[in-house]
Coordinates of C-alpha atoms and ligand atoms in Angstrom, one line a residue:
M1 CA 0.0 0.0 0.0
K2 CA 1.2 3.5 -0.8
S3 CA 2.1 5.5 2.3
K4 CA 0.1 8.6 3.0
L5 CA 1.3 11.8 1.4
K6 CA 2.5 14.1 4.3
V7 CA 2.2 17.8 3.7
L8 CA 3.2 20.6 6.1
M9 CA 1.5 23.9 5.1
V10 CA 3.2 27.1 6.3
S11 CA 1.3 30.3 6.2
S12 CA 1.2 33.6 8.1
E13 CA -2.5 33.5 8.3
V14 CA -5.1 30.7 8.5
V15 CA -8.9 30.8 8.9
P16 CA -10.3 30.5 11.6
F17 CA -7.3 31.7 13.6
A18 CA -6.2 34.9 11.9
K19 CA -7.1 36.5 8.6
T20 CA -6.4 39.7 6.6
G21 CA -7.3 38.4 3.2
G22 CA -7.9 35.5 0.8
L23 CA -4.7 33.7 1.8
A24 CA -6.2 32.8 5.1
D25 CA -9.3 31.4 3.5
V26 CA -7.2 29.2 1.2
V27 CA -5.0 27.8 4.0
G28 CA -8.1 27.3 6.1
S29 CA -9.9 25.2 3.5
L30 CA -7.3 23.4 1.3
P31 CA -5.8 21.2 4.1
L32 CA -9.2 19.8 4.9
A33 CA -9.9 19.1 1.3
L34 CA -6.5 17.4 1.0
S35 CA -7.2 15.3 4.1
K36 CA -10.5 14.1 2.6
L37 CA -8.4 12.9 -0.4
G38 CA -6.2 10.8 1.9
C39 CA -3.3 13.2 2.6
E40 CA -1.9 13.8 6.1
L41 CA -1.9 17.6 6.8
R42 CA -0.3 19.8 9.4
I43 CA 0.0 23.6 9.5
A44 CA 2.4 26.0 11.1
M45 CA 1.6 29.7 11.8
P46 CA 2.5 32.4 14.3
K47 CA 0.5 32.9 17.4
Y48 CA -0.7 36.4 17.0
K49 CA -2.8 38.2 19.6
M50 CA -5.8 37.5 17.3
V51 CA -5.1 33.8 17.6
S52 CA -4.9 33.9 21.4
E53 CA -8.2 35.8 21.5
S54 CA -9.9 33.5 19.0
G55 CA -11.3 31.3 21.7
F56 CA -9.7 28.1 20.6
N57 CA -8.2 25.7 23.1
L58 CA -4.5 25.8 22.3
L59 CA -2.3 23.3 24.0
N60 CA 1.3 24.0 25.0
I61 CA 3.1 20.9 23.6
D62 CA 6.1 21.5 25.8
K63 CA 8.5 22.0 22.9
E64 CA 10.7 25.1 22.5
V65 CA 12.2 26.2 19.2
N66 CA 15.5 28.2 19.3
V67 CA 16.7 30.2 16.3
K68 CA 19.5 32.7 15.8
V69 CA 18.1 35.9 14.4
G70 CA 20.9 38.3 13.6
N71 CA 23.1 38.3 16.6
T72 CA 20.4 37.2 19.0
M73 CA 19.0 33.9 20.0
Q74 CA 15.2 33.9 19.8
K75 CA 12.9 31.2 21.1
A76 CA 9.3 30.3 20.8
K77 CA 7.1 28.0 22.7
I78 CA 4.9 25.8 20.5
F79 CA 1.2 25.5 21.0
S80 CA -1.1 23.2 19.0
T81 CA -4.7 22.3 18.2
K82 CA -6.5 20.1 15.8
V83 CA -8.9 21.3 13.2
A84 CA -11.9 19.1 12.3
G85 CA -10.2 16.2 14.1
V86 CA -7.6 15.7 11.4
V87 CA -5.4 18.7 10.8
T88 CA -2.8 19.5 13.5
V89 CA -1.9 23.2 13.6
Y90 CA 1.3 24.4 15.3
F91 CA 1.5 28.0 16.7
F92 CA 4.7 29.9 17.3
D93 CA 4.4 31.7 20.6
H94 CA 6.9 34.5 20.6
H95 CA 5.4 37.3 22.7
E96 CA 7.6 40.1 21.4
Y97 CA 7.2 39.2 17.7
Y98 CA 3.6 38.2 17.3
D99 CA 1.5 39.3 20.3
R100 CA 0.4 42.4 18.5
D101 CA -2.9 43.9 17.4
Q102 CA -2.2 43.5 13.7
L103 CA -0.4 40.9 11.6
Y104 CA 2.0 42.9 9.5
G105 CA 1.8 46.6 10.5
T106 CA -0.6 49.4 11.3
T107 CA -2.5 51.8 9.0
Q108 CA -0.8 54.8 10.8
E109 CA 2.8 53.6 10.8
G110 CA 2.9 51.1 8.0
D111 CA 4.7 47.8 8.1
Y112 CA 6.3 46.7 11.4
K113 CA 9.9 47.6 11.4
D114 CA 11.0 44.1 12.5
N115 CA 9.1 42.1 9.9
L116 CA 12.3 40.5 8.6
N117 CA 13.1 39.3 12.1
R118 CA 9.6 38.1 12.6
F119 CA 9.4 36.1 9.4
S120 CA 13.0 34.9 9.3
F121 CA 12.3 33.4 12.7
F122 CA 9.1 31.9 11.6
A123 CA 10.6 30.3 8.5
R124 CA 13.7 28.9 10.2
G125 CA 11.7 28.0 13.3
T126 CA 9.4 25.9 11.2
L127 CA 12.3 23.7 10.0
E128 CA 13.7 23.5 13.6
L129 CA 10.2 22.5 14.8
L130 CA 10.0 19.6 12.4
K131 CA 13.3 18.3 13.8
K132 CA 12.2 18.9 17.4
I133 CA 9.0 16.9 17.0
D134 CA 10.7 14.5 14.6
Y135 CA 8.1 14.9 11.9
K136 CA 9.3 14.6 8.3
P137 CA 6.8 15.7 5.7
H138 CA 7.2 14.8 2.0
I139 CA 6.2 18.3 1.1
I140 CA 6.5 21.7 2.7
H141 CA 3.9 23.9 1.1
C142 CA 4.8 27.5 1.6
H143 CA 2.5 30.5 1.0
D144 CA 3.6 34.1 0.1
W145 CA 6.6 36.1 1.1
Q146 CA 6.3 35.5 4.8
T147 CA 7.4 31.9 4.3
A148 CA 9.6 32.4 1.3
L149 CA 12.8 31.8 3.2
I150 CA 11.9 28.2 3.8
P151 CA 12.9 26.9 0.3
V152 CA 16.0 29.1 0.6
Y153 CA 17.1 27.7 3.9
L154 CA 16.5 24.1 2.7
K155 CA 18.8 24.6 -0.2
T156 CA 21.5 26.5 1.7
L157 CA 21.8 26.2 5.5
Y158 CA 20.1 22.9 5.7
R159 CA 21.3 21.4 2.4
D160 CA 23.5 18.8 4.1
D161 CA 21.1 18.0 6.9
P162 CA 20.1 14.4 6.5
F163 CA 16.8 15.1 8.3
F164 CA 15.5 17.1 5.2
E165 CA 16.8 14.7 2.6
G166 CA 14.1 14.3 0.0
V167 CA 11.8 16.9 1.4
K168 CA 10.4 19.0 -1.4
T169 CA 8.9 22.5 -1.5
L170 CA 5.9 24.0 -3.3
F171 CA 5.7 27.8 -3.1
T172 CA 2.3 29.3 -3.8
I173 CA 2.1 33.0 -4.9
H174 CA -1.1 34.5 -3.7
N175 CA -0.2 38.0 -4.7
L176 CA 3.1 38.9 -6.5
A177 CA 2.8 42.5 -5.5
Y178 CA 3.8 41.8 -1.9
Q179 CA 7.3 40.4 -2.0
G180 CA 8.8 41.0 1.4
I181 CA 11.5 43.6 0.5
F182 CA 14.0 44.8 3.1
P183 CA 17.1 47.0 3.2
E184 CA 20.5 45.4 2.5
E185 CA 21.7 46.3 6.0
E186 CA 19.3 43.8 7.5
F187 CA 20.7 40.8 5.6
N188 CA 22.4 39.3 8.6
I189 CA 19.0 38.9 10.3
T190 CA 18.3 36.0 7.9
G191 CA 21.4 34.1 9.0
L192 CA 22.2 33.4 5.4
D193 CA 25.6 33.8 3.8
K194 CA 25.6 37.2 2.3
E195 CA 28.3 36.6 -0.2
E196 CA 26.6 33.6 -1.6
L197 CA 23.1 34.9 -1.6
F198 CA 23.0 38.6 -1.9
T199 CA 23.6 38.7 -5.6
P200 CA 21.2 39.7 -8.5
D201 CA 20.7 36.0 -9.5
K202 CA 19.6 35.2 -5.9
L203 CA 18.0 37.4 -3.2
E204 CA 19.2 40.8 -4.3
F205 CA 16.6 43.0 -6.0
W206 CA 17.7 46.5 -6.9
E207 CA 20.1 46.6 -4.0
K208 CA 17.5 45.3 -1.5
I209 CA 16.6 41.9 -0.1
N210 CA 13.6 40.3 -1.8
L211 CA 12.3 37.2 0.0
M212 CA 9.8 36.2 -2.6
K213 CA 12.5 36.2 -5.2
G214 CA 14.4 33.7 -3.1
A215 CA 11.4 31.3 -3.1
L216 CA 10.9 31.7 -6.9
I217 CA 14.5 30.6 -7.4
Y218 CA 14.8 27.9 -4.7
A219 CA 11.3 26.2 -4.4
D220 CA 11.0 22.9 -6.3
I221 CA 7.6 23.8 -7.8
L222 CA 5.8 27.1 -8.0
N223 CA 2.2 28.0 -8.5
T224 CA -0.2 30.8 -8.4
V225 CA -3.9 30.7 -7.7
S226 CA -5.3 30.8 -11.2
R227 CA -4.1 29.8 -14.7
G228 CA -4.8 33.3 -15.9
Y229 CA -2.5 34.9 -13.3
A230 CA 0.2 32.3 -13.9
Q231 CA 0.3 33.5 -17.5
E232 CA 0.0 37.2 -16.7
I233 CA 2.9 37.3 -14.2
L234 CA 5.3 36.4 -17.0
T235 CA 4.7 39.8 -18.5
Q236 CA 6.1 43.2 -17.5
E237 CA 2.6 44.6 -16.9
Y238 CA 1.9 42.0 -14.1
G239 CA 5.3 40.6 -13.2
C240 CA 6.1 43.3 -10.5
G241 CA 9.8 43.2 -11.6
L242 CA 10.0 39.5 -11.1
E243 CA 8.9 38.5 -14.6
G244 CA 12.5 37.7 -15.6
V245 CA 13.0 35.3 -12.7
L246 CA 9.6 33.7 -13.4
K247 CA 10.3 33.2 -17.0
E248 CA 13.5 31.3 -16.1
R249 CA 11.3 28.9 -14.0
K250 CA 8.4 28.8 -16.4
D251 CA 8.5 25.0 -16.7
K252 CA 7.9 24.7 -12.9
L253 CA 5.2 27.3 -12.7
Y254 CA 1.5 26.2 -12.6
G255 CA -1.9 27.8 -12.0
V256 CA -4.5 26.2 -9.7
I257 CA -7.7 28.1 -9.1
N258 CA -8.8 28.5 -5.5
G259 CA -12.0 27.0 -4.3
I260 CA -14.2 28.2 -1.5
D261 CA -15.3 26.4 1.6
Y262 CA -18.8 25.2 0.7
K263 CA -19.7 24.7 4.3
E264 CA -18.6 28.1 5.4
W265 CA -20.3 29.8 2.4
D266 CA -23.6 28.1 2.1
P267 CA -26.9 30.1 1.6
T268 CA -28.9 27.0 2.7
M269 CA -27.3 27.0 6.2
D270 CA -25.8 30.4 6.8
K271 CA -26.8 31.6 10.2
E272 CA -26.2 35.3 9.4
L273 CA -29.0 35.3 6.8
T274 CA -32.6 36.4 7.4
M275 CA -33.8 33.6 5.1
S276 CA -32.0 30.6 3.8
Y277 CA -32.3 29.7 0.1
D278 CA -30.9 27.5 -2.6
I279 CA -31.0 27.2 -6.4
N280 CA -34.6 25.9 -6.3
T281 CA -35.8 28.6 -3.9
I282 CA -34.0 31.7 -5.1
E283 CA -37.1 33.8 -4.8
R284 CA -36.4 33.6 -1.0
K285 CA -33.2 35.5 -1.5
S286 CA -35.3 38.7 -1.8
K287 CA -36.0 38.5 2.0
N288 CA -32.3 39.0 2.6
K289 CA -32.3 41.9 0.2
K290 CA -35.2 43.5 2.1
A291 CA -33.5 43.0 5.5
L292 CA -30.2 44.5 4.1
Q293 CA -32.0 47.5 2.8
Q294 CA -33.9 48.0 6.1
E295 CA -30.8 47.6 8.3
N296 CA -28.9 50.0 6.2
N297 CA -31.6 52.7 5.8
L298 CA -31.8 52.2 2.1
T299 CA -35.2 52.6 0.3
V300 CA -36.8 49.2 0.7
D301 CA -37.7 48.1 -2.8
E302 CA -36.8 44.8 -4.3
N303 CA -37.0 46.2 -7.8
I304 CA -34.0 48.5 -7.4
P305 CA -30.8 46.7 -8.2
L306 CA -28.5 46.5 -5.2
L307 CA -24.8 46.6 -6.0
G308 CA -22.5 45.1 -3.3
M309 CA -18.8 45.4 -2.9
I310 CA -16.6 43.8 -0.2
T311 CA -13.0 44.6 -0.6
R312 CA -9.7 46.1 0.5
L313 CA -9.9 49.7 -0.5
S314 CA -6.9 49.8 -2.7
A315 CA -6.0 50.6 -6.3
Q316 CA -5.4 46.9 -6.9
K317 CA -9.1 46.3 -6.4
G318 CA -10.1 49.0 -8.9
L319 CA -10.9 51.7 -6.4
D320 CA -9.1 54.3 -8.5
I321 CA -11.3 53.8 -11.5
L322 CA -14.4 53.5 -9.3
D323 CA -13.5 56.7 -7.6
E324 CA -13.6 58.6 -10.9
I325 CA -17.2 57.6 -11.7
I326 CA -18.9 56.8 -8.5
E327 CA -20.9 60.0 -8.3
E328 CA -22.2 59.5 -11.9
L329 CA -22.9 55.9 -11.0
M330 CA -25.0 56.9 -8.0
E331 CA -27.2 59.0 -10.3
L332 CA -28.4 55.7 -11.9
D333 CA -31.4 54.0 -10.4
I334 CA -29.4 51.7 -8.2
Q335 CA -28.3 51.2 -4.6
F336 CA -24.8 50.6 -3.4
I337 CA -23.5 48.9 -0.3
L338 CA -19.8 48.8 0.4
L339 CA -17.8 46.9 3.1
G340 CA -14.1 47.6 3.2
T341 CA -11.1 49.1 4.8
G342 CA -7.9 50.4 3.3
E343 CA -6.4 53.7 2.0
A344 CA -7.5 56.8 3.8
K345 CA -8.4 58.7 0.5
Y346 CA -11.0 56.1 -0.4
H347 CA -12.4 56.1 3.1
E348 CA -13.0 59.9 2.7
K349 CA -14.5 59.5 -0.8
M350 CA -16.9 56.8 0.4
K351 CA -18.0 58.9 3.4
Q352 CA -18.8 61.7 1.0
I353 CA -20.9 59.3 -1.2
K354 CA -22.9 58.3 1.9
E355 CA -23.6 62.0 2.8
K356 CA -24.6 62.8 -0.8
F357 CA -26.8 59.7 -1.4
P358 CA -28.1 58.7 2.1
S359 CA -31.0 56.5 0.9
K360 CA -29.0 54.9 -2.0
A361 CA -25.6 54.2 -0.5
A362 CA -24.5 52.3 2.6
I363 CA -20.9 52.5 3.6
H364 CA -19.1 50.3 6.2
L365 CA -15.5 51.1 6.6
S366 CA -14.7 48.1 8.8
F367 CA -13.7 44.4 8.6
D368 CA -16.9 42.5 9.4
P369 CA -17.3 38.9 8.3
K370 CA -20.9 38.7 9.5
L371 CA -22.0 41.7 7.5
A372 CA -20.1 40.3 4.5
K373 CA -22.4 37.3 4.5
K374 CA -25.5 39.5 4.6
I375 CA -24.2 41.5 1.7
Y376 CA -23.4 38.4 -0.4
A377 CA -26.9 37.1 0.3
G378 CA -28.8 40.4 -0.1
A379 CA -27.1 42.1 -3.0
D380 CA -28.1 41.5 -6.7
M381 CA -24.7 42.3 -8.2
F382 CA -21.2 42.2 -6.9
L383 CA -18.5 44.6 -8.1
M384 CA -14.8 43.5 -8.5
P385 CA -13.2 45.8 -11.1
S386 CA -9.6 44.8 -10.1
R387 CA -6.6 46.0 -11.9
Y388 CA -5.1 42.6 -11.3
E389 CA -6.5 39.6 -9.4
P390 CA -4.5 36.5 -8.7
C391 CA -7.7 34.5 -8.0
G392 CA -10.3 36.5 -6.2
L393 CA -12.7 34.9 -3.7
G394 CA -15.4 37.5 -3.7
Q395 CA -16.7 36.5 -7.2
L396 CA -16.8 32.8 -6.3
I397 CA -18.7 33.5 -3.1
S398 CA -21.1 35.8 -5.0
L399 CA -21.8 33.0 -7.5
R400 CA -22.7 30.7 -4.7
Y401 CA -25.0 33.3 -3.2
G402 CA -26.7 34.1 -6.5
N403 CA -25.1 37.5 -6.8
V404 CA -24.1 38.4 -10.3
P405 CA -20.4 39.5 -10.5
I406 CA -19.3 42.5 -12.5
V407 CA -15.6 42.1 -13.0
R408 CA -12.6 43.2 -15.0
A409 CA -11.4 40.2 -17.0
T410 CA -8.0 39.6 -15.4
G411 CA -6.3 36.7 -13.6
G412 CA -8.7 34.5 -11.7
L413 CA -11.7 36.8 -12.6
K414 CA -11.1 36.0 -16.2
D415 CA -10.9 32.3 -15.5
T416 CA -14.2 32.1 -13.6
I417 CA -16.5 34.8 -14.9
I418 CA -18.1 34.4 -18.3
N419 CA -19.5 37.5 -19.9
F420 CA -23.3 37.5 -20.4
N421 CA -24.3 37.0 -24.0
P422 CA -27.8 38.5 -24.5
V423 CA -28.4 36.5 -27.7
K424 CA -27.3 33.1 -26.6
K425 CA -28.3 33.8 -23.0
T426 CA -25.1 32.4 -21.7
G427 CA -22.6 33.6 -19.0
N428 CA -22.5 34.1 -15.3
G429 CA -21.6 37.8 -15.0
F430 CA -20.5 40.9 -16.7
T431 CA -16.9 41.5 -17.7
F432 CA -14.8 44.2 -19.3
E433 CA -11.2 44.2 -20.6
E434 CA -9.8 47.7 -20.7
Y435 CA -8.9 49.0 -17.2
S436 CA -10.7 52.4 -17.4
S437 CA -13.5 54.1 -15.6
Q438 CA -15.5 54.4 -18.8
M439 CA -15.5 50.7 -19.3
L440 CA -16.4 50.1 -15.7
Y441 CA -19.3 52.5 -15.9
S442 CA -20.7 51.1 -19.2
T443 CA -20.4 47.5 -17.9
I444 CA -22.3 48.4 -14.7
K445 CA -24.9 50.1 -16.9
R446 CA -25.2 47.0 -19.0
A447 CA -25.8 44.9 -15.9
V448 CA -28.4 47.4 -14.5
E449 CA -30.3 47.5 -17.8
T450 CA -30.4 43.8 -18.0
F451 CA -31.7 43.7 -14.5
Y452 CA -34.5 46.1 -15.3
K453 CA -35.4 45.0 -18.8
D454 CA -34.7 41.3 -19.1
K455 CA -35.9 39.5 -15.9
E456 CA -35.6 36.1 -17.6
S457 CA -32.0 36.6 -18.5
W458 CA -31.3 37.9 -15.1
R459 CA -32.7 34.7 -13.6
R460 CA -30.6 32.7 -16.0
L461 CA -27.5 34.5 -14.8
V462 CA -28.3 33.8 -11.2
L463 CA -29.0 30.2 -11.9
N464 CA -25.8 29.8 -14.0
G465 CA -23.8 31.2 -11.1
M466 CA -25.4 29.1 -8.4
S467 CA -25.0 25.9 -10.4
A468 CA -21.3 26.3 -10.8
D469 CA -18.9 24.2 -8.6
F470 CA -16.0 26.0 -7.1
S471 CA -15.7 23.7 -4.1
W472 CA -12.2 22.7 -3.0
E473 CA -12.3 19.1 -4.1
H474 CA -11.3 19.7 -7.7
S475 CA -8.5 22.1 -6.8
A476 CA -7.2 19.9 -4.1
K477 CA -6.7 17.1 -6.6
E478 CA -4.6 19.5 -8.7
Y479 CA -2.5 20.3 -5.7
I480 CA -1.8 16.6 -5.2
E481 CA -0.6 16.5 -8.8
L482 CA 1.8 19.3 -8.1
Y483 CA 3.1 17.6 -4.9
E484 CA 3.7 14.5 -7.0
K485 CA 5.5 16.5 -9.6
A486 CA 7.8 17.9 -6.9
L487 CA 8.6 14.5 -5.6
K488 CA 9.4 13.0 -8.9
Ligands
LIG501 P1 -7.6 39.7 -1.3 O1 -6.8 40.2 -2.4 O2 -8.0 40.8 -0.3 O3 -7.1 38.5 -0.6 P2 -9.8 38.0 -2.2 O4 -11.0 38.3 -3.1 O5 -8.9 36.9 -2.6 O6 -9.0 39.3 -2.0 O7 -10.3 37.6 -0.7 C1 -10.9 38.6 0.1 C2 -11.7 37.9 1.2 O8 -11.8 38.7 2.3 C3 -13.1 37.5 0.9 O9 -13.4 36.3 1.6 C4 -13.9 38.7 1.3 O10 -15.2 38.4 1.5 C5 -13.1 39.1 2.6 N1 -13.2 40.5 2.9 C6 -12.5 41.5 2.3 N2 -12.8 42.7 2.9 C7 -13.6 42.4 3.9 C8 -14.2 43.2 5.0 N3 -14.0 44.5 5.1 N4 -15.0 42.6 5.9 C9 -15.2 41.2 5.8 N5 -14.7 40.4 4.9 C10 -13.9 41.0 3.9

């Protein structure tokens, strides 16, 4: 009998313990899907304040990990818990590094100044932990820049360590724009040999240290979270300066679309909803719309299209082009509900919109997962005009909740949303190619007109969305194929 494939996932955020974005959703769901397919999964992550306060019973496993960070010895206690009875999660308890209100920095002061210390420690500490608990996985699956030093350490400091012989790495890029860039002066924090590694063909990037670049060079296999984005990042437009490195490793670079957790996102069971519904009872969805309108002091009328948006307020998410047309947009016969946090200038703009259109706009400048569910269930349309989008989860959740996505055709949005064809009555949303406020405006208008004038087509769009399958099972199988490729 073939032995179980053992995978250690390493991520700086994991649902339900700590989340700032889609990465946490992925590492919260994928391990469970992989376990169902017969793999043995464990996870490592930092024990942030958010984790300690999340109400989970974390057990001190009585193991301590010691790692040299710069000229200091740092240590963490290891805590652990089990998710769904099958996935063991290890938490690095280092009070000074992780017991903070935020994960990476604050809105006022930007990134924490010691992020290189925090994540070098986490990366090397993970390898030390494996030795301490004598657990040798076949694959270490690393996610984003915070874990990017793991493949580098394995092929440098640990290359002759027999414990890691045969252990392979997969590095998943969730967002190439965040690379983990630090000043050259901090190089000694990593514990790596500067002469060997601080060169333009390794970790040096325009005279700075670039952790992501290290992973792109040293990981055995690479992937991003959609096929579309895997193609796009080979170009100058989307490659964020790393397109050259990626082209060199093109034969090891794959795209696997994210799924969503169908238990977590389920309009038939969702406790936050006023009324549950499914594909056979979509007329019940309107009860959620009514409640959302009521709770947000919007005019209660199911015939007015309600446009939802749940997002980080950043230019990546298309806030710059939305900003240019939002007032004009609000003159249409629509309602708009936004949930998001991010750049101060967009907070300001959205507050102005609320003041100017009190019965048509609802603005929530916060992070609120419960409200998010109410919006997914209550809105008619969902806006994601991203400049670039590695995968995007909002559009997938929207499809599941019978919300019609309006998206820019890029990355994962391009792979999952098919433009409505009014003649053939096909598609599951509305898409546009050119990144401009005019195209955004005309696409929203196209959707609004369809909503008002062609109820039958609208119903088709909703049904097409709700009948799609973006559960994790399919993508988890593709990840197993990647693990097998790495082990070959
Ligand atoms: P990102 O680039 O931010 O990771 P994704 O679309 O991949 O974008 O994932 C975003 C996830 O975070 C989705 O699950 C979305 O519902 C959620 N989200 C984003 N902003 C908020 C918010 N302000 N409140 C609650 N959930 C949010």
